[in-house]
Coordinates of C-alpha atoms in Angstrom, one line a residue:
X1 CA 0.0 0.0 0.0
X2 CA 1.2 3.8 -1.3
X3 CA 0.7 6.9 -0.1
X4 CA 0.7 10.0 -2.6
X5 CA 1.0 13.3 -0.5
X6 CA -0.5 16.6 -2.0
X7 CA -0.2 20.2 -1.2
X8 CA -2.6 23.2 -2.4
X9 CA -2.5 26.8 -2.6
X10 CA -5.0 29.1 -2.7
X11 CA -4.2 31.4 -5.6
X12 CA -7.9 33.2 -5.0
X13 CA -10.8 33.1 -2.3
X14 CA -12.2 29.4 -1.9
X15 CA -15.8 28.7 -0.7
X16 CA -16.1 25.3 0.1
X17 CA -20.3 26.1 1.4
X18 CA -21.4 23.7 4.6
X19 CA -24.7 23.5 6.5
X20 CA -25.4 26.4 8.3
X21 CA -29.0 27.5 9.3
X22 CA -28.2 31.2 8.2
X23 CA -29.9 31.7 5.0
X24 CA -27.9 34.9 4.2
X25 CA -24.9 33.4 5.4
X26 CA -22.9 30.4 3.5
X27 CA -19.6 29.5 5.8
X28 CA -16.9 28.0 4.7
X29 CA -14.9 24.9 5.4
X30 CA -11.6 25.3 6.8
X31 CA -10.1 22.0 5.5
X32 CA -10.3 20.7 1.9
X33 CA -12.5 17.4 1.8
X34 CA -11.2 13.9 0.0
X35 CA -14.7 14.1 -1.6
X36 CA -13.3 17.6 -3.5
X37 CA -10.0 16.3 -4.6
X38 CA -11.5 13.4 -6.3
X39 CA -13.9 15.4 -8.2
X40 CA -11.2 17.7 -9.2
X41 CA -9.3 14.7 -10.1
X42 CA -11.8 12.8 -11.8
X43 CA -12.9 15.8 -14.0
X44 CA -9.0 16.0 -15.2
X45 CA -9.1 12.1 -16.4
X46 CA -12.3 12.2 -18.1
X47 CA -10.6 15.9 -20.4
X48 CA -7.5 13.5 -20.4
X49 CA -9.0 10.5 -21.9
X50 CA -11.6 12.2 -23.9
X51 CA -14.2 9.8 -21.8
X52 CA -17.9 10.0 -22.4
X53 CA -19.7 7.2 -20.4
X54 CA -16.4 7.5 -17.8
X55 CA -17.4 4.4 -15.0
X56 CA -17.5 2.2 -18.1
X57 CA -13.2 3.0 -18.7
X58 CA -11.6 0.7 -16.2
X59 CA -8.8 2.6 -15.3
X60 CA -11.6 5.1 -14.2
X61 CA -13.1 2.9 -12.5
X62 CA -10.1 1.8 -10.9
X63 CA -9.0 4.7 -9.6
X64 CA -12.4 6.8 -8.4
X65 CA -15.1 4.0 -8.5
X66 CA -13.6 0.7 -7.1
X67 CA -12.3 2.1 -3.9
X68 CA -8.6 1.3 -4.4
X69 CA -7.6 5.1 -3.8
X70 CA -8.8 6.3 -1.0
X71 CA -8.9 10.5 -1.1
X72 CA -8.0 12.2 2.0
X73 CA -8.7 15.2 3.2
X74 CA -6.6 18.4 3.1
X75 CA -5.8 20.2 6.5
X76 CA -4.1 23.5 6.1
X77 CA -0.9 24.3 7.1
X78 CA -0.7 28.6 6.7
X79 CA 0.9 30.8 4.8
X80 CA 4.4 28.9 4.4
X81 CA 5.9 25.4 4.5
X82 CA 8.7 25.8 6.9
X83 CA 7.4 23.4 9.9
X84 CA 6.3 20.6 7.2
X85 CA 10.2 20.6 5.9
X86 CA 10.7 20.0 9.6
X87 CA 8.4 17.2 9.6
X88 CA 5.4 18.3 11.0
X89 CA 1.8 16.9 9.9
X90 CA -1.5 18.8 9.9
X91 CA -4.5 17.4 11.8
X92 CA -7.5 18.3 13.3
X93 CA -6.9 19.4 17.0
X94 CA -7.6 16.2 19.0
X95 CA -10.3 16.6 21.7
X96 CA -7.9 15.4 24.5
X97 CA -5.8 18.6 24.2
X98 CA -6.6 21.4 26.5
X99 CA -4.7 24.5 26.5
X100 CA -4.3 27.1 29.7
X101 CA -6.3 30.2 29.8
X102 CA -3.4 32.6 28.7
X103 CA -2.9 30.0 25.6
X104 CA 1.0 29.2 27.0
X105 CA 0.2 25.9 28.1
X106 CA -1.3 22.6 26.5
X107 CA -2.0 19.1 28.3
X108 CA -3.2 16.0 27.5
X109 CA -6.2 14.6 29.2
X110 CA -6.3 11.5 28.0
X111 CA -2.8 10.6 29.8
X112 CA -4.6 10.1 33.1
X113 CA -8.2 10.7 31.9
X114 CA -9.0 14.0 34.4
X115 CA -10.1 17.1 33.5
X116 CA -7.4 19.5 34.2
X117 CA -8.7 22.6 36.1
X118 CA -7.9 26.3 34.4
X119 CA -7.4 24.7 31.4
X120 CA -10.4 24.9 28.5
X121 CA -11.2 22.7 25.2
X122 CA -9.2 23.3 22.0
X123 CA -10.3 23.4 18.2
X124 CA -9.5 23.7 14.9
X125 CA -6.4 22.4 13.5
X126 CA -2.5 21.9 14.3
X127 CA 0.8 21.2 13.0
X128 CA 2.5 18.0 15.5
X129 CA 6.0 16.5 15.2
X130 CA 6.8 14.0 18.3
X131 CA 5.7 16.4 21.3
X132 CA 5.8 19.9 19.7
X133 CA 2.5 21.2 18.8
X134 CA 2.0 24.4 16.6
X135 CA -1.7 25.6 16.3
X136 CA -2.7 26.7 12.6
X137 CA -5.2 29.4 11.7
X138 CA -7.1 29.4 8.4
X139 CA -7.8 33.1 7.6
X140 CA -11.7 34.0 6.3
X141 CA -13.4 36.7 4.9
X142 CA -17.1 37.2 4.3
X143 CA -18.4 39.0 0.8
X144 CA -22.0 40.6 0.3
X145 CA -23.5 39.2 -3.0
X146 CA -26.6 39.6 -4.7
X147 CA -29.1 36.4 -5.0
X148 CA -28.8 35.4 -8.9
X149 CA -29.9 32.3 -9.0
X150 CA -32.5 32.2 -12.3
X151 CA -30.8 32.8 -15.8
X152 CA -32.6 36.0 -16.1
X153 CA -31.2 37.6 -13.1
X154 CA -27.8 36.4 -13.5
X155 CA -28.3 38.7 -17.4
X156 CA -29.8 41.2 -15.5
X157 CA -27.3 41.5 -12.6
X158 CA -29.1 42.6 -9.8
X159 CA -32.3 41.2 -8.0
X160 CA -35.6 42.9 -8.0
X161 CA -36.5 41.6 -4.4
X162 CA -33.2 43.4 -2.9
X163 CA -32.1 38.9 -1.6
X164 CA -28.6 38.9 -0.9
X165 CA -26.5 36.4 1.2
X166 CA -23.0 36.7 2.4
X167 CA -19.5 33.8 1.6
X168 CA -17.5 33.1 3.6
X169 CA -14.3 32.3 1.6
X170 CA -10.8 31.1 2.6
X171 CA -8.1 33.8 1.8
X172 CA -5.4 33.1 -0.9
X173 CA -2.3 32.2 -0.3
X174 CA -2.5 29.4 2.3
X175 CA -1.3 25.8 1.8
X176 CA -3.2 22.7 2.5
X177 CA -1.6 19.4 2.7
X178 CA -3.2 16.0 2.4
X179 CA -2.7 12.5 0.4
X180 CA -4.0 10.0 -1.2
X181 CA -3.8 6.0 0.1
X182 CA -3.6 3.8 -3.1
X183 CA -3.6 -0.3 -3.7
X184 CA 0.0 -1.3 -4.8
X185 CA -1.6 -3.0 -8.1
X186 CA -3.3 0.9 -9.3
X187 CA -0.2 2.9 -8.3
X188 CA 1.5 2.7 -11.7
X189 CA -1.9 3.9 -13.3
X190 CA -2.5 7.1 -11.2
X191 CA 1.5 7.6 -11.9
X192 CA 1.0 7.7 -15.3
X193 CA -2.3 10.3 -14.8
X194 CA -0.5 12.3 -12.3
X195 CA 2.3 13.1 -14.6
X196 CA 0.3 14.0 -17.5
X197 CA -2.3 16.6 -16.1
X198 CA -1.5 20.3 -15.4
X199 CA -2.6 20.7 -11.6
X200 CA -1.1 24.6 -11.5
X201 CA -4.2 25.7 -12.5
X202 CA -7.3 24.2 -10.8
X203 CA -10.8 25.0 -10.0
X204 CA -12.8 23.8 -6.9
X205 CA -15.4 24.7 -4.4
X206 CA -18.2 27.0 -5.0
X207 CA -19.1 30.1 -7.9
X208 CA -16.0 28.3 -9.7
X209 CA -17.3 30.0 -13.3
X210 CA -16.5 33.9 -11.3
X211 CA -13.9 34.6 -9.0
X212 CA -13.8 31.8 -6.8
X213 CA -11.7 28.5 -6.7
X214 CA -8.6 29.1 -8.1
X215 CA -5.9 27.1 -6.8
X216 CA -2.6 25.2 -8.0
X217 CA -1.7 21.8 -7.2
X218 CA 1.5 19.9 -6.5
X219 CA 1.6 15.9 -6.5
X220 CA 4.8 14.5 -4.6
X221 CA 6.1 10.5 -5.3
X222 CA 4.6 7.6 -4.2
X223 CA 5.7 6.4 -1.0
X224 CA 5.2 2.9 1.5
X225 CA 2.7 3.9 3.9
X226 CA 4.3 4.1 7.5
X227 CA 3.7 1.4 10.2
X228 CA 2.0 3.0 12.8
X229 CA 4.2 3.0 16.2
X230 CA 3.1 1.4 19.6
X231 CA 4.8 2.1 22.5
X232 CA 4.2 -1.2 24.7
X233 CA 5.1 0.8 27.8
X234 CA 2.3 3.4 26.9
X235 CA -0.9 2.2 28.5
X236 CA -2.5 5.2 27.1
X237 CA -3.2 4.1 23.8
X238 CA -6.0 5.7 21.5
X239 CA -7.6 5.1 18.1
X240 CA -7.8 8.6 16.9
X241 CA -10.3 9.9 13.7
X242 CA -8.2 12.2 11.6
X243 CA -11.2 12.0 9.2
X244 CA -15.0 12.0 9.9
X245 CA -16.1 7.8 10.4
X246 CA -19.6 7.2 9.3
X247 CA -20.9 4.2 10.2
X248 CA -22.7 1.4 7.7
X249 CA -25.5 0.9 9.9
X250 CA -27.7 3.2 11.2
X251 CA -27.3 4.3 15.2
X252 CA -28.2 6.0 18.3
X253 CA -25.3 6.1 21.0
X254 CA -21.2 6.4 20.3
X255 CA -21.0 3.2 22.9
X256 CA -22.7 1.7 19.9
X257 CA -20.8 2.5 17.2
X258 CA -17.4 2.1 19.3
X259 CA -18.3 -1.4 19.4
X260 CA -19.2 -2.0 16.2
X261 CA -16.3 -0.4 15.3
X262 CA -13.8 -2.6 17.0
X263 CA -15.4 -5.3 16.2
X264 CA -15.1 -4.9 12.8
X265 CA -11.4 -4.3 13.2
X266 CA -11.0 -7.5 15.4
X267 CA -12.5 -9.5 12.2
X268 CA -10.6 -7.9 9.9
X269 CA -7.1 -9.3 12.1
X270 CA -8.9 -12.9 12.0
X271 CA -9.2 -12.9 8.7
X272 CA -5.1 -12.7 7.8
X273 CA -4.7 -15.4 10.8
X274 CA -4.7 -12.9 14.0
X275 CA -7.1 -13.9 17.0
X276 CA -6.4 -11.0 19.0
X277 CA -9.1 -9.5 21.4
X278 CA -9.9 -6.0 22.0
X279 CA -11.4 -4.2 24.9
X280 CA -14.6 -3.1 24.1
X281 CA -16.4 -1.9 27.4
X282 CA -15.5 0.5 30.0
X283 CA -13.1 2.3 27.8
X284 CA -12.5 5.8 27.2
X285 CA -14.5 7.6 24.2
X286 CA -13.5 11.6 23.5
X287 CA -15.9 12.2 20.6
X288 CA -18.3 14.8 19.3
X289 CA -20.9 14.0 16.5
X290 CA -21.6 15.8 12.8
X291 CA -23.7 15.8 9.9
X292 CA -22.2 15.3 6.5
X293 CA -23.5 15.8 3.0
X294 CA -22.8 17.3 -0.1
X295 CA -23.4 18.1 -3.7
X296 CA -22.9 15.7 -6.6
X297 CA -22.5 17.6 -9.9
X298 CA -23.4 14.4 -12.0
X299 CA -26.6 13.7 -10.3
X300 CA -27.4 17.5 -10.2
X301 CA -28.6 16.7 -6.7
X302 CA -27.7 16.8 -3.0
X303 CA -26.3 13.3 -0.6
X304 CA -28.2 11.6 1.8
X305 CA -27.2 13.3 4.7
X306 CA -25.2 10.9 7.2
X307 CA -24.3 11.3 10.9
X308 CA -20.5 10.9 11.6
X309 CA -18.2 10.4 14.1
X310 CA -15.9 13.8 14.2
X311 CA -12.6 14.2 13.1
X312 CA -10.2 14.8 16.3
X313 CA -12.4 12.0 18.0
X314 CA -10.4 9.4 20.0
X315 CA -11.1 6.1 21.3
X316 CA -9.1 3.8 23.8
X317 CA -7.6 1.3 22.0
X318 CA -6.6 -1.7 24.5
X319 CA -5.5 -5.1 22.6
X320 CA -3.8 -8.1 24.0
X321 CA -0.4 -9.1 22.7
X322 CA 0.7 -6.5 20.3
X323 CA 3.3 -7.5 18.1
X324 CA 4.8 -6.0 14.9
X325 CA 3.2 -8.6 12.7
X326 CA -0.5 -7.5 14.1
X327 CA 0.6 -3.8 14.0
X328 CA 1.8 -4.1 10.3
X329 CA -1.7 -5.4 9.5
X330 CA -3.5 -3.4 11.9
X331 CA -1.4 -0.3 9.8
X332 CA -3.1 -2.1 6.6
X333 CA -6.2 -2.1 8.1
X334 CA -6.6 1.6 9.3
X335 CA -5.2 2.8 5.9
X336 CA -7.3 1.3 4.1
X337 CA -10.3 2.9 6.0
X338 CA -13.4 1.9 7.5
X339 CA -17.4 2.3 7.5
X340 CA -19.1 4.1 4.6
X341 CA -17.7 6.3 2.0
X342 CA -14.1 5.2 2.6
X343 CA -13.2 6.2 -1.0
X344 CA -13.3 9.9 -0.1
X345 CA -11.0 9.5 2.3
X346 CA -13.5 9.1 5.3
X347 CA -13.0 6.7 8.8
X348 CA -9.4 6.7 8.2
X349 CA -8.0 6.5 12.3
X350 CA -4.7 6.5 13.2
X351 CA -3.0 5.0 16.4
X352 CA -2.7 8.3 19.3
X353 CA -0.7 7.9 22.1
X354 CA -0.9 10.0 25.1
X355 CA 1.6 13.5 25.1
X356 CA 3.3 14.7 28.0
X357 CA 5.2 17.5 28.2
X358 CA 3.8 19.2 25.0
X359 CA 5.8 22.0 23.5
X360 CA 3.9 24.8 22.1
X361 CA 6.1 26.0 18.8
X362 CA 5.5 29.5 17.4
X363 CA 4.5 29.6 13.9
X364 CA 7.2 30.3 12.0
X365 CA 7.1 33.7 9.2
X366 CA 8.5 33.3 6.4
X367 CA 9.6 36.4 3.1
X368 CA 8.4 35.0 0.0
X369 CA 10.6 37.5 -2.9
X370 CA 8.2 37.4 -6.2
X371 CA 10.4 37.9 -8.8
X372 CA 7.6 37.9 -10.7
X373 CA 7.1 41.7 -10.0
X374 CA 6.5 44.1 -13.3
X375 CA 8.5 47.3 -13.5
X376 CA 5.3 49.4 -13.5
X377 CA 4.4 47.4 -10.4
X378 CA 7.3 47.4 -8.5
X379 CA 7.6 51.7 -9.5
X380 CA 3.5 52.4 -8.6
X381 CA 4.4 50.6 -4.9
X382 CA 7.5 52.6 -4.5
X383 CA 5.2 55.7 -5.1
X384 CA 2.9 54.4 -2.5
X385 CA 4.7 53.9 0.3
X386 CA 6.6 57.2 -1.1
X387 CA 3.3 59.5 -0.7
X388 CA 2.1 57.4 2.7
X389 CA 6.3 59.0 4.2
X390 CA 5.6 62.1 2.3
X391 CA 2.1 62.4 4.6
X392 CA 4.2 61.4 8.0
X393 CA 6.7 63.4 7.6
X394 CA 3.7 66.6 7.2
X395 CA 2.5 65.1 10.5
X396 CA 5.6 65.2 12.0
X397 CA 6.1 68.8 10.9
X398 CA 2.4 69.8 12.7
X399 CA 2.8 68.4 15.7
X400 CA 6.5 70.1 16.0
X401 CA 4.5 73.1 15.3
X402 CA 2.0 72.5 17.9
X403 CA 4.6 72.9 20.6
X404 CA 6.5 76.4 19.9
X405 CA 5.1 79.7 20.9
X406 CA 3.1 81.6 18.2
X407 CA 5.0 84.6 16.9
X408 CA 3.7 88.2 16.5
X409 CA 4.3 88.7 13.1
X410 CA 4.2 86.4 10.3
X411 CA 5.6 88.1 7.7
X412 CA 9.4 86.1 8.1
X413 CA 6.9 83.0 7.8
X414 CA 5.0 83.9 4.3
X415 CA 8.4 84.8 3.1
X416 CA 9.8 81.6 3.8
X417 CA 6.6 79.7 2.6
X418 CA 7.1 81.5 -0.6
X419 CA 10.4 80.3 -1.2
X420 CA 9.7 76.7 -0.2
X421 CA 6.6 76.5 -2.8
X422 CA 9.4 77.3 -5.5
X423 CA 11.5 74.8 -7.3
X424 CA 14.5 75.1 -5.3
X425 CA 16.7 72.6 -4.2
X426 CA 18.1 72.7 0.3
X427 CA 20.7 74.4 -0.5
X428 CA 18.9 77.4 -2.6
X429 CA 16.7 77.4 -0.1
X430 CA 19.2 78.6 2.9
X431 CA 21.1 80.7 0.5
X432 CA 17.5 82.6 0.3
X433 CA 17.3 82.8 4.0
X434 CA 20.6 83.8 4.9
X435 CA 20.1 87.2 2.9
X436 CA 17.3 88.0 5.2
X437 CA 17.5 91.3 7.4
X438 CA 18.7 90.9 10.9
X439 CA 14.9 91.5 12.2
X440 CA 13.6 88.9 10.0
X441 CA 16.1 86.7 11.3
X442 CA 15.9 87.2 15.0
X443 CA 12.5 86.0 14.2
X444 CA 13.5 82.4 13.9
X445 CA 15.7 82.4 16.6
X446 CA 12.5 83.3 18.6
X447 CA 11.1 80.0 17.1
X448 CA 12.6 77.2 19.4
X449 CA 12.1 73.3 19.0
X450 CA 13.8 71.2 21.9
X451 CA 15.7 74.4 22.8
X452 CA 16.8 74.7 19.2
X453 CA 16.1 77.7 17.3
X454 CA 14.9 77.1 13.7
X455 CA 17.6 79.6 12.8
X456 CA 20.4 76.9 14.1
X457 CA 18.3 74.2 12.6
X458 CA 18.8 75.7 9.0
X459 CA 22.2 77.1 9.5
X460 CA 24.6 75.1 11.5
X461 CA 25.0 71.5 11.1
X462 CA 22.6 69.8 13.4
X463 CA 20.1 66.8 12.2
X464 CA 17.0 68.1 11.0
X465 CA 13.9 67.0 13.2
X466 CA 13.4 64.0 11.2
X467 CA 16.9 62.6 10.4
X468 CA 16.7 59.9 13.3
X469 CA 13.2 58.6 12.5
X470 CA 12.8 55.2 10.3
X471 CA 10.0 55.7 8.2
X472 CA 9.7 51.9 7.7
X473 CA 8.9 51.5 11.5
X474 CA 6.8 54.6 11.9
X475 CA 4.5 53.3 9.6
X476 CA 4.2 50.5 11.9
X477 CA 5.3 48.2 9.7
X478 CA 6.9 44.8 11.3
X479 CA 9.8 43.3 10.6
X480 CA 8.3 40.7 8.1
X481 CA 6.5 43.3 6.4
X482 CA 9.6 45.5 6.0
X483 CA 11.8 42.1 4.7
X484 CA 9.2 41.5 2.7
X485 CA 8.9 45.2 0.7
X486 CA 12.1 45.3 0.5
X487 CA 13.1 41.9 -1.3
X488 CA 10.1 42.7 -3.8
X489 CA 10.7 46.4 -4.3
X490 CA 13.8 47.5 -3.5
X491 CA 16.3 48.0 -0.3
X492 CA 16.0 51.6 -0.6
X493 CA 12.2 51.5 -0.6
X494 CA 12.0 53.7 2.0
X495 CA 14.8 55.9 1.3
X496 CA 13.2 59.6 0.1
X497 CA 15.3 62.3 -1.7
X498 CA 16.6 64.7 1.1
X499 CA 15.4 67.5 -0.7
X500 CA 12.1 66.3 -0.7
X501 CA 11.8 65.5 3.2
X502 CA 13.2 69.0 3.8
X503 CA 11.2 71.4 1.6
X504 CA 7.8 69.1 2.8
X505 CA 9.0 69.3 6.8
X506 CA 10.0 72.7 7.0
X507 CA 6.7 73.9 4.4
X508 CA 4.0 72.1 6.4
X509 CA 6.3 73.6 9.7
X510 CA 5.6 76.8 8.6
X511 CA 1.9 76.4 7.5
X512 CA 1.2 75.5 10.9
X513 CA 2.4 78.2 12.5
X514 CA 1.2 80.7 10.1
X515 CA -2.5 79.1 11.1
X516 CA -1.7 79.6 14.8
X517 CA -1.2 82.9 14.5

């Protein structure tokens, strides 16, 4: 058995619609579903083959219909791939981790099964390698939009009624990883498909004909699927849903369906010549419950809707004699997935042994440098962030003014305003000034900033007001954010011609004082 891993970026917003009982309000997902990536994938062999009754092809068949691939979901990871070249994994947030109020502390409660006091209940997703834990955000945004849903309205553009309801969408630019779980006698087939599509530019999720959807793909290598590890020593020893598990049957309690559950799995060990029994009262069970459907474009028509056993779920998993031959086949067994819809990926469990002394990792930033910047790009930004110093550094001048004493005349001031609005350079500038008449002059020595008189500021060599101030920071920029303009636009970015800064402090200086007057 194989295991093809996938990652996917959002390249535009992605609405991937659930139940909610908001009419005017469609949320979104925060995970990818199995059930999406085999559409995707599908749609790409059926262009690729030219297919027109596909689940009579048998390599169709074979890989979407006969339940040899099994699609797994994807969880996200953020904005960068730093922690998953460090081996991390994404999963949903198991529901025995509880973190402390203040978020600096996590604990396992399934290592002696008490609830810890001060400590509350975790969700949403997470980044784990060995006992390091690194808690993932996926970043939403909601957008108004006008009901269209009749041909003629979608012509006309608007709605008569005034309807409109609100996505929810995943931002662009964050990663998702999953993979696929594939029989060793299809592997060469989906190979072959793999390498023959173009997955840089895909489509999925909801309102994929407008703006929605856009994403790029990359498929790694087929690799052996990883024996799952069982420390003997460990009593605490857990069965743990990284995907939804619905069951075949229909059923009322989780005691119900834990049974059935390992029941199954004991048969399945009898079967390759394992008689191994497994504990199946008075054991632990951390699980919450969901509903699951879903749209099938082919059938034009919605799923029977299906209660599952949560992703994050876990339950106690005691067996007698472990060995490696049983856990090599028990490895088999969980791979290959369990209860209904296994295909897309759901009832895949995985074995979760109890964490102590969990590390909480910061998530790490990363610069991404897009060389793929245009000239007229990269020189509109510069102008930007140009104008946005240009308005600081008018600020700055204003609230200097603010502090000095009005004078009684302002005639030295219009003068000086005059020759700053002309097209003279700094130097020009004090030449101008220097000619003045003593009584003009004694005028500015009257004007004092920080016990220097704007007189000394102009004619002896002192920093100006603003020569110690880093525009990058006092636009409250952070570190990442300054890194980051400055590999895509330039390291003098913020760098503006001392000219400039002088005529625009010293103009704006003057203005202000002018006004108080």
């Amino acid at each position: 058995m194989k295991k093809i891993e996938y990652i996917i970026e959002t390249l535009a917003p992605v609405s991937l619609a659930e139940k909610n009982n908001d009419n005017t309000l469609y949320v979104t997902k925060k995970y990818i579903p199995g059930s999406i990536i085999r559409g995707m994938l599908a749609g790409k062999f059926i262009k690729y083959k030219n297919l027109i009754n596909a689940h009579e092809d048998e390599e169709f068949f074979n890989i979407f219909l006969s339940g040899k691939v099994r699609f797994l979901s994807a969880y996200p990871v953020g904005k960068n791939l730093k922690l998953l070249k460090k081996g991390f994994s994404p999963m949903n947030i198991p529901l025995s981790l509880v973190c402390s109020k203040d978020g600096k502390s996590i604990k396992d409660i399934s290592l002696n099964k008490q609830i810890t006091p001060g400590y509350k209940k975790m969700n949403g997703f997470m980044l784990k390698d060995n006992n390091e834990i690194c808690k993932v955000d996926v970043n939403t945004q909601v957008e108004l939009h006008m009901a269209r849903n009749s041909d003629k309205l979608r012509l006309i553009g608007s709605n008569k009624d005034g309807r409109i309801f609100n996505y929810e969408y995943i931002e662009p630019n964050q990663f998702f990883k999953g993979y696929m779980i594939i029989d060793d006698d299809v592997v060469d087939c989906i190979e072959d498909f793999l390498d023959s599509i173009d997955l840089t530019n895909i489509h999925i999720g909801r309102s994929k004909n407008i703006q929605y959807g856009k994403c790029s793909c990359k498929m790694g290598k087929s690799l052996d699927c990883d024996i799952f590890k069982y420390n003997l020593s460990n009593k605490n020893v857990y069965l743990q849903a990284i995907t939804p598990y619905i069951p075949i049957k229909e059923w009322q309690s989780v005691d119900e369906v834990v049974s059935s559950l390992l029941s199954d799995i004991e048969k399945q060990l009898k079967k390759v010549g394992f008689n191994v029994n497994i504990k199946k009262e008075n054991i632990s069970i951390l699980s919450t419950c969901e509903e699951l459907s879903g749209y099938v474009n082919v059938w034009q028509s919605m799923r029977e809707r299906k209660v599952a056993i949560s992703a994050g779920s876990l339950i106690e998993f005691i067996i007698d004699k472990m060995d490696t031959d049983i856990l090599k086949n028990l490895s088999e067994i969980l791979y290959s997935g369990l209860g209904c819809r296994y295909e897309e990926g759901f009832g895949q469990f995985r074995i979760w042994q109890s964490m102590d002394d969990i590390k909480i990792v910061d998530y790490p930033t990363e610069v991404i440098s897009r060389d793929n910047i245009s000239d007229e790009v990269r020189k509109n930004a510069r102008e930007i962030i140009h104008r946005r110093i240009i308005l600081e550094v008018r600020k700055k001048a204003i609230m200097d003014a603010e502090k000095i004493n009005p004078l009684k005349s302002k005639n030295v001031l219009n003068r000086i305003e005059r020759i700053l609005l002309s097209n003279y350079k700094e130097e020009t500038i004090k030449q101008e000034i220097s000619e003045f008449k003593s009584i003009a002059k004694d005028n500015l020595r009257k004007i004092r900033l920080n016990g220097i008189t704007m007189y000394d500021f102009l004619f002896k060599d002192l920093k100006m007001p603003y020569d110690d101030i880093k525009w990058e920071k006092y636009l409250e920029l952070d570190g990442n954010k300054i890194e980051l303009l400055k590999n895509d636009l330039g390291y003098n970015v913020f760098d503006i011609d001392k000219n400039i800064l002088f005529k625009e402090y010293w103009l704006w200086f003057v203005k202000h004082l002018k006004k108080r007057n």
